[in-house]
Coordinates of C-alpha atoms and ligand atoms in Angstrom, one line a residue:
X1 CA 111.5 19.8 114.4
X2 CA 110.4 22.0 111.5
X3 CA 106.8 21.7 112.7
X4 CA 107.6 22.7 116.2
X5 CA 109.4 25.7 115.0
X6 CA 106.4 26.8 112.9
X7 CA 104.3 26.3 116.0
X8 CA 106.6 28.6 117.9
X9 CA 106.2 31.2 115.1
X10 CA 102.5 31.1 115.6
X11 CA 102.7 31.3 119.5
X12 CA 105.0 34.3 118.9
X13 CA 102.7 36.1 116.5
X14 CA 99.7 35.8 118.9
X15 CA 101.9 37.2 121.6
X16 CA 103.2 40.1 119.6
X17 CA 99.7 41.1 118.7
X18 CA 98.5 41.1 122.4
X19 CA 101.1 42.4 124.8
X20 CA 99.5 42.6 128.1
X21 CA 100.3 45.6 130.6
X22 CA 98.6 46.8 133.7
X23 CA 96.6 50.0 133.2
X24 CA 98.9 51.7 135.6
X25 CA 102.0 51.5 133.6
X26 CA 103.6 54.9 133.2
X27 CA 104.3 56.3 129.7
X28 CA 108.1 56.0 129.8
X29 CA 107.8 52.3 130.9
X30 CA 105.3 51.6 128.3
X31 CA 107.8 53.0 125.8
X32 CA 110.5 50.6 126.9
X33 CA 108.1 47.7 126.7
X34 CA 107.0 48.7 123.2
X35 CA 110.6 48.6 122.1
X36 CA 111.0 45.1 123.4
X37 CA 107.6 44.0 121.7
X38 CA 108.8 45.5 118.4
X39 CA 112.1 43.6 118.7
X40 CA 110.4 40.4 119.8
X41 CA 111.4 38.3 116.7
X42 CA 115.0 39.7 117.0
X43 CA 115.3 38.7 120.6
X44 CA 113.7 35.3 120.1
X45 CA 116.1 34.6 117.3
X46 CA 119.1 35.4 119.5
X47 CA 117.9 33.2 122.2
X48 CA 117.1 30.3 119.7
X49 CA 120.6 30.6 118.3
X50 CA 122.3 30.4 121.7
X51 CA 119.9 27.4 122.5
X52 CA 121.1 25.7 119.2
X53 CA 124.9 26.5 120.0
X54 CA 124.5 24.8 123.3
X55 CA 127.9 25.5 124.5
X56 CA 129.0 24.2 127.9
X57 CA 130.9 26.2 130.5
X58 CA 134.0 28.0 129.3
X59 CA 133.3 27.0 125.7
X60 CA 130.6 29.6 125.0
X61 CA 132.6 31.1 122.1
X62 CA 129.8 31.5 119.5
X63 CA 127.2 32.6 122.2
X64 CA 129.3 35.3 123.6
X65 CA 130.5 36.4 120.2
X66 CA 126.9 36.8 118.9
X67 CA 126.1 39.0 121.9
X68 CA 129.3 41.0 121.7
X69 CA 128.8 41.7 118.0
X70 CA 125.1 42.8 118.4
X71 CA 126.0 45.1 121.4
X72 CA 129.0 46.6 119.5
X73 CA 126.7 47.4 116.6
X74 CA 124.2 49.0 118.9
X75 CA 127.0 51.4 120.2
X76 CA 128.3 49.7 123.4
X77 CA 131.9 49.7 124.2
X78 CA 133.2 46.2 124.7
X79 CA 135.7 45.0 127.2
X80 CA 136.9 41.7 125.8
X81 CA 138.5 38.7 127.6
X82 CA 137.2 40.0 130.9
X83 CA 139.2 38.6 133.9
X84 CA 141.3 36.6 131.5
X85 CA 138.4 34.5 130.2
X86 CA 137.9 34.7 126.3
X87 CA 134.1 34.0 126.8
X88 CA 133.7 36.7 129.3
X89 CA 133.0 40.3 128.4
X90 CA 131.6 43.6 129.7
X91 CA 129.6 45.9 127.4
X92 CA 129.1 49.4 128.6
X93 CA 127.1 52.4 127.6
X94 CA 126.7 56.0 128.9
X95 CA 128.9 57.8 131.4
X96 CA 129.1 58.9 135.1
X97 CA 126.8 57.7 138.0
X98 CA 124.8 55.6 138.6
X99 CA 126.5 52.6 137.2
X100 CA 123.8 49.8 136.8
X101 CA 124.9 46.3 136.0
X102 CA 122.9 43.6 134.3
X103 CA 124.0 39.9 134.3
X104 CA 123.9 37.5 131.5
X105 CA 124.8 33.8 131.3
X106 CA 124.8 31.5 128.2
X107 CA 126.4 28.3 129.1
X108 CA 124.5 24.9 128.5
X109 CA 124.8 21.6 130.3
X110 CA 126.4 18.4 129.1
X111 CA 124.2 15.5 128.1
X112 CA 120.9 17.5 127.9
X113 CA 120.4 17.7 124.1
X114 CA 116.8 17.7 123.4
X115 CA 114.3 18.3 120.5
X116 CA 111.4 20.7 120.9
X117 CA 109.4 17.6 121.9
X118 CA 107.3 16.5 124.9
X119 CA 109.1 13.2 125.3
X120 CA 112.8 12.6 125.9
X121 CA 114.3 12.9 122.4
X122 CA 117.9 14.2 122.1
X123 CA 118.9 16.0 118.9
X124 CA 122.3 14.3 119.4
X125 CA 122.6 11.7 122.1
X126 CA 125.0 12.7 124.7
X127 CA 125.4 16.3 123.4
X128 CA 124.8 19.4 125.6
X129 CA 121.5 21.2 125.8
X130 CA 120.1 24.3 127.6
X131 CA 118.6 22.4 130.6
X132 CA 118.8 25.5 132.8
X133 CA 117.4 28.1 130.3
X134 CA 120.7 30.1 130.2
X135 CA 119.7 31.0 126.4
X136 CA 116.8 33.0 128.0
X137 CA 118.9 34.3 130.8
X138 CA 121.4 36.0 128.6
X139 CA 119.0 37.2 126.0
X140 CA 116.6 38.8 128.4
X141 CA 119.3 40.8 130.0
X142 CA 120.5 41.6 126.4
X143 CA 116.9 43.0 125.4
X144 CA 116.4 44.8 128.6
X145 CA 119.8 46.7 128.2
X146 CA 119.3 47.4 124.5
X147 CA 115.9 49.0 125.2
X148 CA 117.3 51.1 128.1
X149 CA 120.1 52.2 125.9
X150 CA 117.6 53.5 123.2
X151 CA 115.7 55.2 125.8
X152 CA 118.8 56.9 127.4
X153 CA 119.9 58.0 124.1
X154 CA 116.7 59.6 123.1
X155 CA 116.0 61.3 126.3
X156 CA 119.6 62.3 127.4
X157 CA 119.5 60.1 130.6
X158 CA 122.6 60.4 132.4
X159 CA 124.3 57.3 134.0
X160 CA 126.2 54.1 132.8
X161 CA 124.7 50.8 132.1
X162 CA 126.8 47.7 132.0
X163 CA 126.1 44.3 130.5
X164 CA 128.2 41.6 132.1
X165 CA 128.7 38.6 129.9
X166 CA 129.4 35.9 132.5
X167 CA 130.5 32.4 131.3
X168 CA 130.5 29.1 133.2
X169 CA 127.7 29.6 135.7
X170 CA 127.1 25.9 135.8
X171 CA 130.5 25.3 137.1
X172 CA 130.4 28.5 139.3
X173 CA 133.6 30.1 137.5
X174 CA 132.8 33.1 135.6
X175 CA 131.6 35.6 138.1
X176 CA 134.0 34.6 140.8
X177 CA 136.9 35.4 138.7
X178 CA 135.2 38.7 137.4
X179 CA 134.5 39.8 141.0
X180 CA 138.1 38.9 142.0
X181 CA 139.3 41.0 139.1
X182 CA 137.5 44.1 140.6
X183 CA 134.9 44.3 137.6
X184 CA 132.1 45.1 139.8
X185 CA 134.0 47.6 142.0
X186 CA 132.4 50.7 140.4
X187 CA 128.8 49.3 140.0
X188 CA 126.2 50.8 142.2
X189 CA 123.5 48.1 141.9
X190 CA 123.1 44.9 139.7
X191 CA 119.9 43.3 138.3
X192 CA 119.8 39.5 137.8
X193 CA 117.2 36.9 137.1
X194 CA 116.9 33.1 136.3
X195 CA 114.3 31.1 134.5
X196 CA 112.1 29.2 137.0
X197 CA 108.8 27.7 137.8
X198 CA 107.2 31.0 139.0
X199 CA 107.3 34.7 138.4
X200 CA 108.5 36.6 141.3
X201 CA 111.1 38.9 142.8
X202 CA 113.1 37.3 145.8
X203 CA 115.9 37.8 148.2
X204 CA 116.7 34.2 149.3
X205 CA 120.2 33.2 149.9
X206 CA 122.0 30.3 148.4
X207 CA 124.8 27.8 149.3
X208 CA 128.3 28.6 149.5
X209 CA 130.5 26.2 147.8
X210 CA 134.1 24.9 147.0
X211 CA 134.6 22.8 143.8
X212 CA 137.9 20.8 143.8
X213 CA 139.7 17.8 142.6
X214 CA 142.1 15.5 144.4
X215 CA 144.4 13.3 142.4
X216 CA 146.3 10.3 144.0
X217 CA 149.5 9.0 142.6
X218 CA 150.5 5.3 143.5
X219 CA 152.8 2.7 142.0
X220 CA 151.5 0.2 139.4
X221 CA 152.1 -3.6 139.6
X222 CA 150.5 -6.9 138.5
X223 CA 147.7 -7.3 140.9
X224 CA 148.2 -11.0 141.3
X225 CA 151.9 -11.6 140.4
X226 CA 153.5 -8.9 142.7
X227 CA 150.8 -6.8 144.5
X228 CA 153.3 -6.0 147.3
X229 CA 155.3 -4.0 144.9
X230 CA 152.3 -1.8 144.0
X231 CA 150.6 1.2 145.9
X232 CA 147.0 1.7 144.8
X233 CA 145.8 5.2 143.9
X234 CA 142.3 3.7 144.0
X235 CA 142.7 2.6 147.6
X236 CA 143.6 6.2 148.4
X237 CA 140.3 7.6 146.7
X238 CA 138.2 4.9 148.4
X239 CA 139.8 5.7 151.9
X240 CA 139.2 9.5 151.3
X241 CA 135.6 8.9 150.4
X242 CA 135.1 6.6 153.3
X243 CA 136.6 9.2 155.6
X244 CA 134.2 12.0 154.1
X245 CA 131.4 9.6 154.6
X246 CA 132.2 9.1 158.2
X247 CA 132.6 13.0 158.5
X248 CA 128.9 13.3 157.4
X249 CA 127.4 12.4 160.7
X250 CA 129.2 15.2 162.5
X251 CA 128.4 18.1 160.3
X252 CA 125.3 20.3 160.3
X253 CA 122.2 19.1 158.3
X254 CA 122.7 22.2 156.0
X255 CA 126.0 20.7 154.8
X256 CA 126.1 19.1 151.3
X257 CA 129.2 17.0 150.2
X258 CA 129.2 15.1 146.9
X259 CA 131.7 13.5 144.7
X260 CA 132.3 11.8 141.4
X261 CA 135.3 9.6 140.8
X262 CA 136.6 11.0 137.5
X263 CA 139.6 8.8 136.9
X264 CA 140.0 5.3 138.2
X265 CA 141.8 2.0 137.3
X266 CA 140.8 0.4 133.9
X267 CA 141.2 -3.3 134.8
X268 CA 141.2 -5.3 138.0
X269 CA 144.5 -7.0 137.4
X270 CA 146.6 -3.8 137.3
X271 CA 147.1 -1.8 140.4
X272 CA 146.0 1.7 139.4
X273 CA 148.6 4.3 139.8
X274 CA 146.6 7.5 139.2
X275 CA 143.0 8.4 140.2
X276 CA 141.0 11.5 140.5
X277 CA 138.0 12.4 142.6
X278 CA 135.9 15.6 142.1
X279 CA 134.2 17.1 145.2
X280 CA 131.6 19.9 145.9
X281 CA 131.4 21.0 149.5
X282 CA 128.6 23.4 150.4
X283 CA 126.9 25.0 153.3
X284 CA 124.9 28.1 154.2
X285 CA 127.9 30.3 155.0
X286 CA 131.4 30.9 153.3
X287 CA 133.3 30.4 156.7
X288 CA 131.7 27.0 157.2
X289 CA 132.8 25.9 153.7
X290 CA 136.3 27.0 154.5
X291 CA 136.4 24.9 157.7
X292 CA 134.8 21.9 155.9
X293 CA 137.3 22.2 153.0
X294 CA 140.2 22.0 155.5
X295 CA 138.7 19.0 157.1
X296 CA 138.2 17.1 153.8
X297 CA 141.8 18.0 152.7
X298 CA 143.1 16.4 156.0
X299 CA 141.2 13.3 155.1
X300 CA 142.8 13.3 151.7
X301 CA 146.2 13.8 153.4
X302 CA 145.7 10.8 155.8
X303 CA 144.2 8.7 152.9
X304 CA 147.5 9.3 151.0
X305 CA 149.7 8.6 154.1
X306 CA 147.7 5.4 154.9
X307 CA 148.1 4.1 151.2
X308 CA 151.6 5.3 150.8
X309 CA 150.5 7.3 147.7
X310 CA 151.0 11.0 147.0
X311 CA 148.1 13.5 146.5
X312 CA 147.6 16.7 144.6
X313 CA 144.8 19.1 145.3
X314 CA 143.2 21.4 142.7
X315 CA 140.9 24.0 143.9
X316 CA 138.8 24.9 140.7
X317 CA 136.5 27.5 142.2
X318 CA 134.8 28.6 145.4
X319 CA 131.9 31.0 145.9
X320 CA 129.9 32.6 148.7
X321 CA 126.2 32.4 149.7
X322 CA 124.0 35.0 148.2
X323 CA 123.4 38.3 150.3
X324 CA 119.7 39.0 149.5
X325 CA 118.6 42.6 148.9
X326 CA 114.9 43.2 149.9
X327 CA 114.9 46.7 148.7
X328 CA 115.9 45.6 145.1
X329 CA 113.4 42.8 145.1
X330 CA 110.7 45.3 146.1
X331 CA 111.7 47.6 143.0
X332 CA 111.4 44.5 140.7
X333 CA 108.2 43.2 142.2
X334 CA 106.4 46.5 141.4
X335 CA 107.5 46.3 137.8
X336 CA 106.4 42.8 137.4
X337 CA 103.2 43.8 138.2
X338 CA 103.2 46.6 135.7
X339 CA 104.2 44.2 132.9
X340 CA 102.0 41.1 133.9
X341 CA 103.2 37.5 133.8
X342 CA 103.6 35.5 130.6
X343 CA 100.1 34.7 129.2
X344 CA 100.6 31.1 127.7
X345 CA 98.4 29.8 125.0
X346 CA 96.3 26.6 125.4
X347 CA 98.8 25.0 123.1
X348 CA 101.6 26.0 125.2
X349 CA 100.0 24.8 128.3
X350 CA 99.2 21.6 126.6
X351 CA 103.0 21.2 125.6
X352 CA 103.9 21.8 129.3
X353 CA 101.4 19.2 130.6
X354 CA 102.7 16.6 128.1
X355 CA 106.2 17.3 129.4
X356 CA 105.0 16.9 133.0
X357 CA 103.2 13.7 132.0
X358 CA 106.4 12.2 130.3
X359 CA 108.4 13.1 133.5
X360 CA 105.7 11.6 135.8
X361 CA 104.9 15.0 137.5
X362 CA 101.4 16.5 138.2
X363 CA 100.0 17.8 135.0
X364 CA 99.3 21.3 136.1
X365 CA 100.9 23.3 133.2
X366 CA 102.9 26.5 133.8
X367 CA 102.3 29.3 136.3
X368 CA 100.5 32.3 135.0
X369 CA 100.5 34.4 138.1
X370 CA 102.9 36.7 140.0
X371 CA 103.8 35.2 143.2
X372 CA 103.9 37.4 146.3
X373 CA 107.1 38.7 147.6
X374 CA 107.6 36.8 150.8
X375 CA 110.6 36.8 153.2
X376 CA 112.7 33.7 152.7
X377 CA 111.9 30.9 155.0
X378 CA 114.4 28.6 156.7
X379 CA 117.7 27.5 155.2
X380 CA 118.3 28.2 151.4
X381 CA 117.5 25.4 148.9
X382 CA 120.4 23.2 147.9
X383 CA 121.8 25.2 145.0
X384 CA 124.8 27.4 144.6
X385 CA 125.4 30.3 142.3
X386 CA 128.3 32.6 141.4
X387 CA 126.0 35.6 141.5
X388 CA 126.7 35.4 145.3
X389 CA 130.1 36.7 145.0
X390 CA 128.8 39.8 143.3
X391 CA 126.1 40.3 146.0
X392 CA 128.9 40.8 148.6
X393 CA 130.6 43.5 146.6
X394 CA 127.5 45.4 145.4
X395 CA 123.7 44.9 145.9
X396 CA 121.9 42.7 143.6
X397 CA 118.2 42.8 142.9
X398 CA 116.9 39.4 141.8
X399 CA 113.8 37.7 140.1
X400 CA 112.5 34.8 138.3
X401 CA 110.0 34.3 135.6
X402 CA 108.0 31.0 134.9
X403 CA 109.8 29.7 131.9
X404 CA 109.2 25.9 132.3
X405 CA 106.3 23.6 133.3
X406 CA 106.0 23.6 137.1
X407 CA 107.8 20.8 139.1
X408 CA 109.9 20.0 136.0
X409 CA 113.4 20.1 137.3
X410 CA 116.1 22.5 136.1
X411 CA 118.9 20.5 134.5
X412 CA 116.6 18.2 132.7
X413 CA 115.6 17.5 129.1
X414 CA 112.0 18.9 129.9
X415 CA 113.5 22.3 130.6
X416 CA 115.7 22.2 127.4
X417 CA 112.4 21.6 125.4
X418 CA 110.3 24.5 127.0
X419 CA 113.1 27.1 127.0
X420 CA 113.6 26.4 123.2
X421 CA 110.2 27.3 122.1
X422 CA 107.1 29.7 122.5
X423 CA 107.1 29.1 126.4
X424 CA 110.6 30.3 126.8
X425 CA 110.2 33.1 124.4
X426 CA 107.4 34.7 126.3
X427 CA 109.2 34.2 129.6
X428 CA 112.3 35.8 128.2
X429 CA 110.3 38.9 126.9
X430 CA 108.7 39.4 130.2
X431 CA 112.2 39.1 131.9
X432 CA 113.7 41.6 129.3
X433 CA 110.9 44.1 130.2
X434 CA 111.5 43.7 133.9
X435 CA 115.3 44.3 133.3
X436 CA 114.5 47.5 131.4
X437 CA 111.9 48.9 133.8
X438 CA 114.1 48.1 136.8
X439 CA 117.2 49.7 135.1
X440 CA 115.2 52.8 134.2
X441 CA 114.1 53.2 137.9
X442 CA 117.6 52.8 139.1
X443 CA 118.9 55.3 136.6
X444 CA 116.4 57.9 137.3
X445 CA 115.4 57.6 140.9
X446 CA 118.4 58.1 143.0
X447 CA 116.5 57.2 146.3
X448 CA 116.0 53.7 145.0
X449 CA 119.6 53.0 144.5
X450 CA 120.4 54.6 147.7
X451 CA 117.9 52.3 149.5
X452 CA 119.4 49.3 147.9
X453 CA 122.9 50.4 149.0
X454 CA 121.8 51.3 152.6
X455 CA 120.6 47.8 153.2
X456 CA 123.6 46.3 151.6
X457 CA 126.0 48.5 153.5
X458 CA 124.3 47.6 156.8
X459 CA 124.6 44.0 156.0
X460 CA 128.2 44.2 155.0
X461 CA 129.5 46.7 157.6
X462 CA 132.0 44.4 159.2
X463 CA 132.8 42.4 156.0
X464 CA 135.7 42.5 153.6
X465 CA 135.3 40.4 150.5
X466 CA 138.1 37.9 150.0
X467 CA 137.7 35.5 147.0
X468 CA 137.7 31.9 147.9
X469 CA 140.0 31.4 145.0
X470 CA 143.6 32.7 145.7
X471 CA 145.1 35.0 143.2
X472 CA 147.6 32.4 141.9
X473 CA 144.9 30.2 140.6
X474 CA 144.0 31.3 137.1
X475 CA 140.4 30.7 135.5
X476 CA 140.3 27.3 133.8
X477 CA 140.2 28.6 130.2
X478 CA 139.4 26.1 127.3
X479 CA 140.5 26.6 123.7
X480 CA 137.7 27.2 121.1
X481 CA 136.8 23.8 119.5
X482 CA 137.7 23.6 115.9
Ligands
ZN501 ZN1 121.1 28.3 135.9

């Protein structure tokens, strides 16, 4: 571990000495990049601390506190406990229009603890780890907004910048409740990114989704002595799942439905009186998910009726599909070209290839080029994100930066390793610069915000946002572990 960290420091020094920019970068944008380069070590240490905290959804107490404290010190005004979630916050600076938002996430994933090693080697078996790179995600946005704030202060730039500390992206909770609370209502445009395989802006969509649990309550009995006295809650879960699996043939190929039985019987000779199944139902459009959800709930109802059990449904969260913004992606793509993609050292490429070898992927290292901005093709990939809800209340400009070895999946130990060392640091710095440059564009060039908003207004002209989670459902807050 120690050796890996010192290797990381060497990678970092090499990079700090050689920041790469296009010769076309304007003076003010170079100034923003220089601020980020000067603060490279500071930003990498924030990212590494969040990587070490590795707090899962709704438990990001240390990670959010670290960012809040630093932003407060830098002169930001903090709205704590945003939308009733202790690990959500909004940090604002400046006044008046335009209001530009930057999104940050910092939650880890259960079971993905991993050393900075090229073979699977947890720090603590079963503990969480940053398998989606949200340590980089939050820190890049943080670095970007700090750089812009310095520049605004020095040059008297009008407008407001808002840093949205969004918890629980992995469970699609944070932003849904923040949007429902109206926290994005005064925001003119939002910038967002995600660590990925390639460096590019994009405006592809994602899948809308509902996450819900169904609990069945039966009557326990001796399974052999008096089974006629029992009513099995496990039978109900099995019947429900069977019904959903029959439904599968009659839904569109874009639909995804998956479940895990999270509570079941313990032994065969006791009729189980309580079970729980957790479902994700997804499709390319929110309306379709609403209909699928109704259908699945009918199946649960009939499973309960057939087994003479009772059921209880808990809707945990529900999100929309992303509404892409081409105008926003174009602004970002231009800035990515001014900054240049991360320039990985031979050692970093070797590290990436060794991870690929361990995960039986082609050993092609990490991408060092900027991919072209191309229109999204076909239906969106299989994932969902709560960024989607924001995109229906204000335009969102999005991008990714190559932060992990190509083809190494997100939500894997290989990603946890890459985003905790020099590879992740470099990607995060490029992303922080992209945030800063894009925010400056949006603050100082009115026509760019107007273009983003015009596109968004056209796409939403007959639409009124209605959160998929009704107002009586509160965010599933968890207390801070002692
Ligand atoms: Zn993620």
